[in-house]
Structures are given as structure tokens and as C-alpha cells.
XYZ file of N, CA, C and O in Angstrom:
596
model
N 0.841 -1.216 0.033
C 0.213 -0.049 -0.116
C 1.022 1.312 0.089
O 0.159 2.376 -0.510
N 2.215 1.132 0.223
C 3.145 2.347 0.620
C 2.909 3.186 -0.575
O 2.668 4.447 -0.292
N 3.125 2.851 -1.855
C 2.786 3.704 -3.314
C 1.485 4.383 -3.197
O 1.672 5.498 -3.614
N 0.456 3.800 -2.800
C -0.603 4.099 -2.732
C -0.695 5.359 -1.928
O -1.340 6.633 -1.667
N -0.539 5.346 -0.565
C -0.520 6.033 0.379
C 0.299 7.067 0.287
O 0.032 8.528 0.603
N 1.487 7.126 -0.222
C 2.537 8.149 -0.126
C 3.434 8.472 0.714
O 2.995 7.808 1.730
N 4.601 8.979 0.290
C 5.766 9.047 1.135
C 5.451 9.935 2.150
O 4.846 10.980 1.988
N 5.998 9.762 3.304
C 6.136 10.919 4.173
C 5.274 10.164 5.476
O 5.386 8.869 5.529
N 5.247 11.139 6.644
C 4.524 10.440 7.680
C 2.858 10.158 7.435
O 2.439 11.289 6.560
N 2.274 9.139 7.519
C 1.015 8.533 7.352
C 0.138 8.482 8.242
O -1.138 8.516 8.106
N 0.515 8.688 9.422
C -0.556 8.206 10.821
C 0.414 8.587 12.142
O 1.799 8.536 11.964
N -0.258 9.113 13.327
C 0.370 9.059 14.476
C -0.451 8.248 15.566
O -1.333 7.937 15.441
N 0.600 7.701 16.712
C -0.396 7.320 17.806
C 0.130 8.237 19.263
O 1.668 7.949 18.917
N -0.655 8.057 19.800
C -0.195 8.720 21.110
C -0.792 8.266 22.156
O -2.198 7.138 21.827
N -0.346 8.195 23.632
C -1.061 7.406 24.635
C -1.902 8.019 25.397
O -3.003 7.583 25.773
N -2.206 9.507 25.248
C -3.062 10.142 25.944
C -3.846 11.152 24.405
O -2.818 11.758 24.056
N -4.774 11.333 24.074
C -5.134 12.346 23.521
C -4.867 13.650 23.773
O -4.450 14.477 22.614
N -4.842 14.473 24.985
C -4.663 15.385 25.515
C -3.009 15.902 25.484
O -2.551 16.906 25.460
N -1.979 14.788 25.244
C -1.005 14.868 25.037
C -0.196 14.695 23.618
O 0.765 13.552 23.635
N -0.816 15.423 22.729
C -0.447 14.916 21.393
C 0.724 15.067 20.874
O 1.295 14.849 19.898
N 1.780 16.201 21.645
C 3.066 16.400 21.218
C 3.736 14.769 21.582
O 4.785 15.541 20.887
N 3.725 13.994 22.396
C 4.411 13.084 22.718
C 4.119 11.811 21.739
O 3.315 10.838 22.232
N 3.722 12.153 20.407
C 3.483 11.266 19.359
C 4.634 10.224 18.450
O 5.374 10.506 18.822
N 3.972 9.413 18.627
C 4.910 8.348 17.889
C 4.449 8.334 16.279
O 3.279 8.012 15.900
N 5.364 8.873 14.918
C 4.915 8.905 13.777
C 5.196 7.343 13.132
O 6.359 6.641 13.284
N 4.422 7.060 12.497
C 4.308 5.680 11.290
C 4.250 6.554 9.837
O 4.140 7.546 9.623
N 5.855 5.975 9.128
C 6.105 6.819 8.109
C 6.336 5.471 7.008
O 6.401 4.645 7.210
N 6.520 6.271 5.211
C 6.455 5.377 4.436
C 7.509 6.003 3.425
O 7.562 7.469 3.330
N 8.364 5.789 2.970
C 9.396 6.026 2.302
C 10.230 5.048 1.318
O 10.817 4.239 1.866
N 10.251 5.330 0.249
C 10.598 4.185 -0.849
C 10.829 2.880 -0.515
O 12.123 2.295 -0.459
N 9.898 2.131 -0.218
C 9.799 0.976 0.359
C 9.896 0.691 1.683
O 9.955 -0.594 2.262
N 10.432 1.613 2.643
C 10.448 1.292 4.117
C 9.353 1.741 4.574
O 8.984 3.215 4.438
N 8.669 1.267 5.634
C 7.603 1.371 6.404
C 8.035 1.229 8.072
O 8.738 -0.022 8.127
N 7.842 2.278 8.789
C 8.561 2.033 10.245
C 7.856 3.251 10.690
O 7.287 4.036 10.351
N 8.023 3.029 12.307
C 8.336 4.246 13.329
C 9.443 5.096 13.417
O 10.495 4.626 13.053
N 9.411 6.504 13.935
C 10.542 7.208 13.948
C 11.126 6.530 14.745
O 11.183 5.962 15.769
N 12.737 6.344 14.346
C 13.579 5.931 14.871
C 13.820 4.268 14.884
O 14.963 4.128 14.695
N 12.899 3.324 13.780
C 13.276 2.085 13.727
C 12.092 1.878 12.788
O 11.366 2.034 12.615
N 12.896 1.083 11.339
C 12.179 0.649 10.272
C 11.779 -0.629 10.513
O 12.391 -1.679 11.354
N 10.548 -1.072 10.508
C 10.093 -2.620 10.670
C 9.992 -3.334 9.510
O 9.588 -4.577 9.349
N 9.566 -2.662 8.238
C 9.260 -3.548 6.631
C 10.059 -2.972 5.724
O 9.599 -1.679 5.978
N 10.829 -3.661 5.051
C 11.454 -2.665 3.922
C 11.534 -3.865 2.786
O 11.464 -4.970 2.391
N 10.764 -3.236 1.782
C 10.417 -3.957 0.160
C 11.392 -3.879 -0.799
O 12.304 -2.689 -0.619
N 12.081 -5.103 -1.087
C 13.618 -4.777 -1.866
C 13.560 -4.235 -3.183
O 13.906 -2.838 -3.528
N 12.361 -4.057 -4.074
C 11.847 -3.545 -5.189
C 10.478 -2.681 -4.977
O 9.616 -3.563 -5.748
N 10.613 -1.849 -4.555
C 9.192 -1.008 -4.379
C 8.332 -0.661 -5.712
O 9.354 -0.003 -6.555
N 7.486 -0.739 -5.464
C 6.813 -0.488 -6.843
C 6.648 1.333 -7.153
O 6.651 1.662 -5.747
N 6.537 1.628 -7.943
C 6.357 3.172 -8.490
C 5.061 2.919 -9.300
O 4.883 2.843 -10.088
N 4.046 3.666 -8.805
C 2.828 4.317 -9.352
C 3.314 4.981 -10.728
O 4.253 5.881 -10.589
N 2.594 4.747 -12.008
C 2.723 5.637 -13.004
C 1.884 6.759 -13.243
O 2.672 7.837 -13.534
N 0.663 6.682 -12.343
C 0.187 8.222 -12.065
C -0.060 8.266 -10.581
O -1.098 7.975 -10.353
N 0.728 9.360 -10.176
C 0.930 9.468 -8.655
C -0.378 9.987 -8.113
O -0.947 10.006 -7.000
N -1.416 10.857 -8.913
C -2.224 11.610 -8.841
C -3.672 10.928 -9.253
O -4.768 11.430 -9.325
N -3.588 9.773 -9.452
C -4.706 9.091 -9.532
C -5.493 8.782 -8.437
O -5.177 8.861 -7.382
N -6.718 8.849 -8.990
C -8.163 8.836 -7.826
C -8.298 7.379 -6.972
O -8.231 6.537 -7.778
N -8.589 7.470 -5.634
C -8.378 6.312 -4.863
C -9.482 6.760 -4.459
O -9.924 6.940 -3.304
N -10.579 5.479 -4.300
C -11.506 5.113 -3.949
C -11.718 3.780 -2.785
O -11.133 2.943 -2.921
N -11.948 4.282 -1.543
C -11.798 3.590 -0.396
C -13.136 3.096 0.002
O -14.038 3.979 0.337
N -13.800 1.774 -0.067
C -14.969 1.302 0.567
C -14.890 1.029 1.617
O -14.077 -0.068 2.225
N -15.707 1.572 2.880
C -16.000 1.365 4.324
C -17.525 0.965 4.482
O -18.330 1.304 4.041
N -17.117 0.144 5.376
C -18.683 -0.030 6.321
C -18.306 -0.451 7.733
O -17.470 -0.500 8.019
N -19.404 -0.987 8.696
C -19.215 -1.316 9.838
C -18.234 -2.614 9.872
O -17.884 -2.815 10.957
N -18.213 -3.184 8.907
C -17.612 -4.395 8.571
C -15.760 -3.909 8.728
O -14.826 -4.754 8.439
N -15.389 -2.730 8.706
C -13.992 -2.244 8.460
C -13.647 -1.936 9.853
O -14.181 -0.892 10.591
N -12.757 -2.392 10.301
C -12.449 -2.660 12.109
C -10.978 -2.915 11.961
O -10.141 -3.478 11.320
N -10.488 -2.473 13.174
C -9.073 -2.233 13.747
C -7.989 -2.358 12.508
O -7.780 -0.878 12.146
N -7.510 -3.495 12.019
C -6.175 -3.146 11.143
C -6.686 -2.235 10.010
O -6.111 -1.452 8.856
N -8.083 -2.806 9.181
C -8.704 -1.713 8.479
C -8.905 -0.553 8.514
O -8.523 0.355 7.586
N -9.097 -0.207 9.916
C -9.589 1.456 9.986
C -8.218 2.089 10.050
O -8.215 3.319 9.572
N -6.764 1.354 10.611
C -5.738 1.959 10.549
C -4.973 2.278 9.093
O -4.867 3.326 8.856
N -5.704 1.304 8.354
C -5.073 1.594 6.958
C -6.195 2.629 6.095
O -5.372 3.664 5.427
N -7.255 2.998 6.415
C -8.220 3.870 6.117
C -7.383 5.357 6.793
O -7.089 6.139 5.649
N -7.233 5.238 7.837
C -6.401 6.718 8.337
C -5.455 7.030 7.543
O -4.988 8.162 7.427
N -4.409 6.022 7.336
C -3.482 6.528 6.460
C -3.604 7.004 4.897
O -2.890 7.800 4.463
N -4.822 7.043 4.850
C -5.396 7.841 3.507
C -6.022 9.094 3.906
O -5.993 9.565 2.790
N -6.072 9.222 5.246
C -6.733 10.465 5.062
C -6.122 11.817 4.812
O -4.669 11.517 4.883
N -6.482 12.838 4.438
C -5.804 14.121 3.891
C -5.395 13.871 2.343
O -4.603 14.686 2.156
N -5.375 12.719 1.873
C -5.118 12.866 0.527
C -6.022 13.378 -0.576
O -7.145 13.079 -0.311
N -5.655 14.437 -1.137
C -6.563 14.815 -1.799
C -7.314 13.916 -2.862
O -7.960 14.338 -3.617
N -6.389 12.970 -3.408
C -7.052 11.886 -4.460
C -7.680 10.719 -3.931
O -7.936 9.803 -4.880
N -7.758 10.925 -2.667
C -8.592 9.845 -1.986
C -9.913 9.774 -1.548
O -10.150 11.151 -0.992
N -10.914 9.433 -1.429
C -12.519 9.514 -1.119
C -12.814 8.065 -0.759
O -12.733 7.048 -1.135
N -13.509 8.229 0.840
C -14.144 7.536 1.471
C -15.475 7.128 1.011
O -16.445 8.094 0.736
N -16.233 5.826 0.629
C -17.565 5.848 0.431
C -18.057 4.505 1.240
O -17.475 3.561 1.249
N -19.490 4.822 1.466
C -20.180 3.799 2.100
C -20.701 4.237 3.572
O -21.492 5.228 3.335
N -20.505 3.366 4.646
C -20.711 3.815 5.700
C -20.119 3.511 6.950
O -18.796 3.509 6.566
N -20.192 4.249 8.226
C -19.344 4.715 9.095
C -18.555 3.273 9.267
O -19.020 2.147 9.652
N -17.279 3.130 9.587
C -16.756 2.089 10.323
C -17.280 1.574 11.536
O -17.556 2.124 12.353
N -16.566 0.327 11.962
C -16.881 -0.179 13.548
C -16.319 0.765 14.758
O -16.827 0.526 15.654
N -15.152 1.060 14.305
C -14.719 2.414 15.701
C -13.946 1.521 16.718
O -13.756 1.616 17.623
N -13.158 0.580 15.998
C -12.009 -0.331 16.936
C -10.692 0.445 16.838
O -9.900 0.327 15.864
N -10.166 2.098 17.051
C -9.435 2.630 16.382
C -8.284 2.840 17.427
O -7.795 3.741 17.467
N -7.938 1.809 18.109
C -6.913 2.002 19.002
C -5.595 1.623 18.304
O -5.627 -0.038 18.012
N -4.473 1.856 19.022
C -3.466 1.036 18.638
C -2.683 0.299 19.449
O -2.905 0.421 20.614
N -2.349 -0.920 19.299
C -1.826 -2.033 20.204
C -0.563 -1.635 20.829
O 0.105 -1.160 19.653
N -0.008 -2.140 21.986
C 1.128 -2.442 22.546
C 1.880 -3.619 23.271
O 0.848 -3.823 23.681
N 2.587 -3.862 22.456
C 3.020 -5.308 22.835
C 3.739 -5.397 24.201
O 4.909 -4.754 24.595
N 3.661 -6.254 25.131
C 4.330 -6.449 26.148
C 4.251 -8.095 26.332
O 3.927 -8.808 26.407
N 5.898 -8.511 26.650
C 6.439 -9.360 26.852
C 6.360 -10.093 28.228
O 6.602 -9.276 28.893
N 5.776 -11.216 28.487
C 5.542 -11.959 29.943
C 6.642 -12.753 30.293
O 7.545 -13.145 29.444
N 6.662 -13.255 31.319
C 7.756 -13.761 31.821
C 7.826 -15.160 31.356
O 9.213 -15.379 31.253
N 6.763 -15.988 30.735
C 6.756 -17.010 30.003
C 7.387 -16.913 28.612
O 7.522 -17.963 27.677
N 7.312 -15.800 28.272
C 8.037 -15.428 26.819
C 6.860 -14.998 25.628
O 7.419 -14.847 24.416
N 5.848 -15.011 25.972
C 4.658 -14.960 25.266
C 4.660 -13.481 25.344
O 4.950 -12.808 25.894
N 3.619 -12.981 24.637
C 3.222 -11.457 24.359
C 1.902 -11.417 24.640
O 1.177 -12.307 24.067
N 1.547 -10.311 25.040
C 0.476 -9.529 25.321
C 0.284 -8.412 24.521
O 1.045 -7.357 25.038
N -0.504 -8.441 23.743
C -1.056 -7.074 22.960
C -2.225 -5.850 23.912
O -3.013 -6.721 24.153
N -1.902 -4.961 24.081
C -2.831 -4.120 24.854
C -3.507 -2.736 23.537
O -2.440 -2.305 23.429
N -4.440 -2.516 23.944
C -4.682 -1.457 23.126
C -4.845 -0.127 24.068
O -5.099 -0.346 25.359
N -3.504 0.431 23.923
C -3.000 1.317 24.429
C -3.275 2.467 24.214
O -2.602 3.664 24.825
N -2.957 2.882 22.582
C -2.881 4.373 22.172
C -4.032 4.636 21.403
O -5.096 3.975 20.571
N -3.972 6.070 21.115
C -4.818 6.676 19.698
C -4.296 6.644 18.723
O -3.274 7.089 18.714
N -4.967 6.873 17.712
C -4.479 6.978 16.441
C -4.971 8.473 16.080
O -6.548 8.740 15.839
N -3.842 9.102 15.037
C -4.095 10.573 14.537
C -3.715 10.306 13.231
O -2.812 9.543 12.542
N -4.488 10.796 12.192
C -4.099 11.099 10.561
C -3.061 11.941 10.516
O -2.478 12.709 11.456
N -2.378 11.976 9.407
C -1.087 12.921 8.802
C -1.388 14.330 9.436
O -0.416 15.025 9.731
N -2.594 14.693 9.400
C -2.597 16.276 9.735
C -3.134 16.537 11.189
O -3.254 17.353 11.831
N -2.779 15.202 11.954
C -2.967 15.183 13.444
C -4.197 15.428 13.990
O -4.727 15.380 15.431
N -5.414 14.931 13.417
C -6.557 14.730 13.623
C -7.041 13.238 14.712
O -6.637 12.432 13.558
N -7.535 13.439 15.704
C -7.475 12.065 16.161
C -9.050 11.611 16.225
O -9.753 12.123 15.684
N -8.862 10.170 16.061
C -10.059 9.442 15.886
C -10.278 8.379 17.114
O -9.545 7.544 17.424
N -11.371 9.053 17.816
C -12.042 8.374 18.887
C -13.077 7.376 18.902
O -13.421 6.182 19.426
N -14.219 7.519 17.732
C -15.303 6.486 17.859
C -15.134 5.779 16.465
O -15.569 4.242 16.424
N -15.246 5.971 15.294
C -15.305 5.500 14.182
C -15.085 6.671 13.080
O -14.533 7.599 13.105
N -14.823 6.086 11.907
C -14.684 7.022 10.449
C -16.098 6.842 9.906
O -16.212 5.907 9.097
N -15.972 8.123 9.433
C -17.146 8.660 8.334
C -16.712 8.348 6.927
O -16.010 9.397 7.124
N -17.602 8.200 6.198
C -17.256 8.244 4.594
C -17.414 9.640 4.001
O -18.678 10.289 4.740
N -16.552 10.283 3.202
C -16.806 11.101 2.655
C -18.422 11.417 1.596
O -18.998 12.054 1.719
N -18.557 10.123 1.102
C -19.797 9.914 0.649
C -20.255 8.661 0.973
O -20.134 7.508 1.157
N -21.800 9.210 1.892
C -22.399 8.011 2.329
C -23.348 7.425 1.287
O -23.962 7.709 0.615
N -23.393 6.079 1.246
C -23.940 5.266 0.371
C -24.991 4.102 1.549
O -24.045 3.505 2.004
N -25.927 4.207 1.338
C -26.311 3.116 2.133
C -26.638 1.780 1.629
O -26.039 1.486 0.453
N -26.439 0.409 2.243
C -26.317 -0.797 1.739
C -26.969 -1.224 0.969
O -26.647 -1.796 -0.285
N -28.329 -0.554 0.979
C -29.381 -1.343 -0.307
C -29.555 -0.660 -1.112
O -30.761 -0.443 -1.767
N -28.972 0.766 -1.649
C -28.892 1.609 -2.451
C -28.889 1.255 -3.857
O -28.074 0.297 -4.280
N -29.387 2.090 -4.557
C -29.272 1.681 -6.128
C -28.987 2.890 -6.623
O -29.818 4.380 -6.757
N -27.600 3.407 -7.175
C -26.856 2.597 -7.281
C -26.021 2.160 -5.969
O -26.232 3.039 -4.845
N -25.273 1.236 -6.537
C -24.553 0.880 -4.486
C -23.415 1.396 -4.667
O -23.131 2.309 -5.149
N -22.411 1.117 -3.416
C -21.413 1.766 -3.167
C -20.616 1.729 -4.122
O -19.592 2.659 -4.337
N -20.001 0.384 -4.807
C -19.443 0.532 -5.833
C -19.419 1.040 -6.812
O -18.055 1.689 -7.516
N -20.635 0.906 -7.491
C -20.873 1.865 -8.530
C -20.857 3.519 -8.385
O -20.193 3.934 -9.038
N -21.329 3.858 -7.174
C -20.915 5.429 -6.409
C -19.480 5.485 -6.687
O -19.138 6.529 -7.409
N -18.680 4.692 -6.228
C -17.183 5.120 -6.138
C -16.404 4.946 -7.428
O -15.537 6.016 -8.021
N -17.130 4.039 -8.729
C -16.374 3.824 -9.628
C -16.900 5.110 -10.943
O -16.137 5.703 -11.406
N -18.239 5.837 -10.429
C -18.521 7.215 -11.225
C -18.009 7.665 -10.609
O -17.502 8.945 -11.667
N -17.285 8.139 -9.258
C -16.239 9.094 -9.003
C -14.836 9.101 -9.769
O -14.624 9.999 -10.399
N -14.487 7.729 -9.712
C -13.188 7.270 -10.473
C -13.132 8.116 -12.139
O -12.562 8.498 -12.361
N -14.082 7.592 -12.289
C -14.423 7.672 -13.910
C -14.740 9.394 -14.538
O -14.093 9.767 -15.502
N -15.168 10.170 -13.480
C -15.638 11.495 -13.916
C -14.074 11.866 -13.987
O -13.047 11.924 -13.635
């Protein structure tokens, strides 16, 4: 997803909403995705988009949750991306892993997530274009219409 999301900081997480100055940044740059100070994913031959400004339609609904919502937040504030559908589930916390004495790990939802403009998400993500589940045209047709305009 890196080439679609774009280079630079894509989101932040903070322990306390009121203390947004102590944020941890998630970035993508030239095939490397990581947090400030440490990279954790590196693609050998990252893909390069032919059209950096192509429209990106993101379909969301109440089944978009957790990691899906984190992915959606990475697209927020991109001028060429738009959300279509219904509000997401609202599992918008980042996890922190703790190593236990027996060597296993326990992940606890401990942080809040902010988009690249530092807007915090506490409840759910609402679409730019609301499309009811049973509407005609449906969400996919609505998104394709926007892409093709």
C-alpha cells in the first residue's frame, strides 16, 4: 500500500489524546515502512505508481475495523482519495506489545490514532460519500462513477 498512501508520515499514535505532542509517527518512504527511529518493513523493489495523482476510492462500512481502520486513516487528507459507504466499526486504538515472563506476548489497546494532519479518531471513521447498504446505485458503482469522472 505504500506507493498508494504516499511518502512521508502517514499517521501518528499517542498514549493520551490531550498529550498529542508526545506522538509516535508511522512513515513510508521508498519501500520502507516504520516508526520514527526504527524501520520494520523494507521492500526490496518497491513499486512506483505511473500516475501519482490517480483517484483512490476506499470502500468502508461497519465491517471495516481495527487494522482496516488503521489503513483507512493512512489515506486521510490525501486530495486524490475519497471514502465511500457507511461508518466504520470504531476499533481505533493502536496496540502495544508486552513480553510476559513465559516468553509470550500480550497486546493491549493502549494508544489513540491520529491522521497525518494530527486529527484524532476516537469513535469511528465516516465516509466522504455516504451510500446506504441497499441503495441503487450501490457503493461500488458510486465509487466507480467518481473515479471515471
